[in-house]
């Protein structure tokens, strides 16, 4: 009896969901843009600024070290 009522309830909800008419047309607004044929280049000023960049021999050294951690439970036990 319970399964029959559940089946009827599910079918009723499905039919009610399909009965709704939500087919409204959506209009798309189009924008026309022209082609640019001229480009203006701005002058780039080169200033002498000293910046420091660090260079490591191995990439991702800290990440690899953090990912290779071991716990006490990872060790093999003697039988």
C-alpha atoms as one frame of an Amber mdcrd trajectory, in Angstrom:
protein
   0.000   0.000   0.000   2.822   2.357   0.919   4.653   1.704  -2.363   1.483
   2.296  -4.361   0.858   5.660  -2.684   4.510   6.627  -3.181   4.348   5.710
  -6.871   1.172   7.730  -7.400   2.702  10.697  -5.544   5.863  10.621  -7.682
   3.839  10.389 -10.903   1.601  13.270  -9.788   4.618  15.486  -9.043   6.189
  14.581 -12.412   3.021  15.371 -14.367   2.539  18.638 -12.479   6.127  19.665
 -13.271   5.689  18.961 -16.985   2.349  20.775 -17.138   3.918  24.143 -16.410
   4.349  26.253 -19.528   7.653  28.117 -19.226   8.540  28.483 -22.899   9.071
  32.239 -23.047  11.236  33.469 -25.893  14.384  35.293 -24.906  15.383  38.097
 -27.244  19.082  38.674 -27.728  20.322  42.238 -28.106  23.021  42.409 -30.765
  25.722  45.057 -30.761  27.532  46.070 -33.918  31.175  47.001 -33.476  33.372
  48.529 -36.148  36.855  47.365 -37.094  39.720  49.485 -35.770  42.320  50.134
 -38.458  44.623  52.498 -36.549  46.470  51.739 -33.365  48.124  54.326 -31.174
  51.277  53.239 -29.381  52.150  55.020 -26.200  55.750  55.684 -25.346  57.222
  53.272 -22.832  59.615  54.796 -20.349  62.442  52.593 -19.163  63.432  53.484
 -15.649  66.343  52.003 -13.788  64.627  50.171 -10.970  66.466  47.469  -9.103
  64.294  44.459  -8.386  65.404  41.303  -6.640  64.236  37.924  -7.861  65.105
  34.736  -6.035  66.285  31.792  -8.044  66.097  28.306  -6.570  68.041  25.400
  -7.995  65.143  22.998  -7.600  61.664  24.039  -8.569  58.942  23.386  -6.013
  61.459  22.332  -3.359  59.241  23.381  -0.460  56.178  21.752  -1.993  57.949
  18.441  -2.586  59.297  18.471   0.945  55.835  19.120   2.375  54.239  16.377
   0.292  56.840  13.748   1.214  56.116  13.740   4.935  55.826  10.431   6.812
  54.084   9.522  10.016  54.821   6.850  12.574  52.005   4.704  11.198  53.490
   4.700   7.687  56.450   2.595   8.815  56.411  -1.141   8.217  55.879  -3.357
  11.243  57.662  -6.610  11.863  55.366  -9.606  12.041
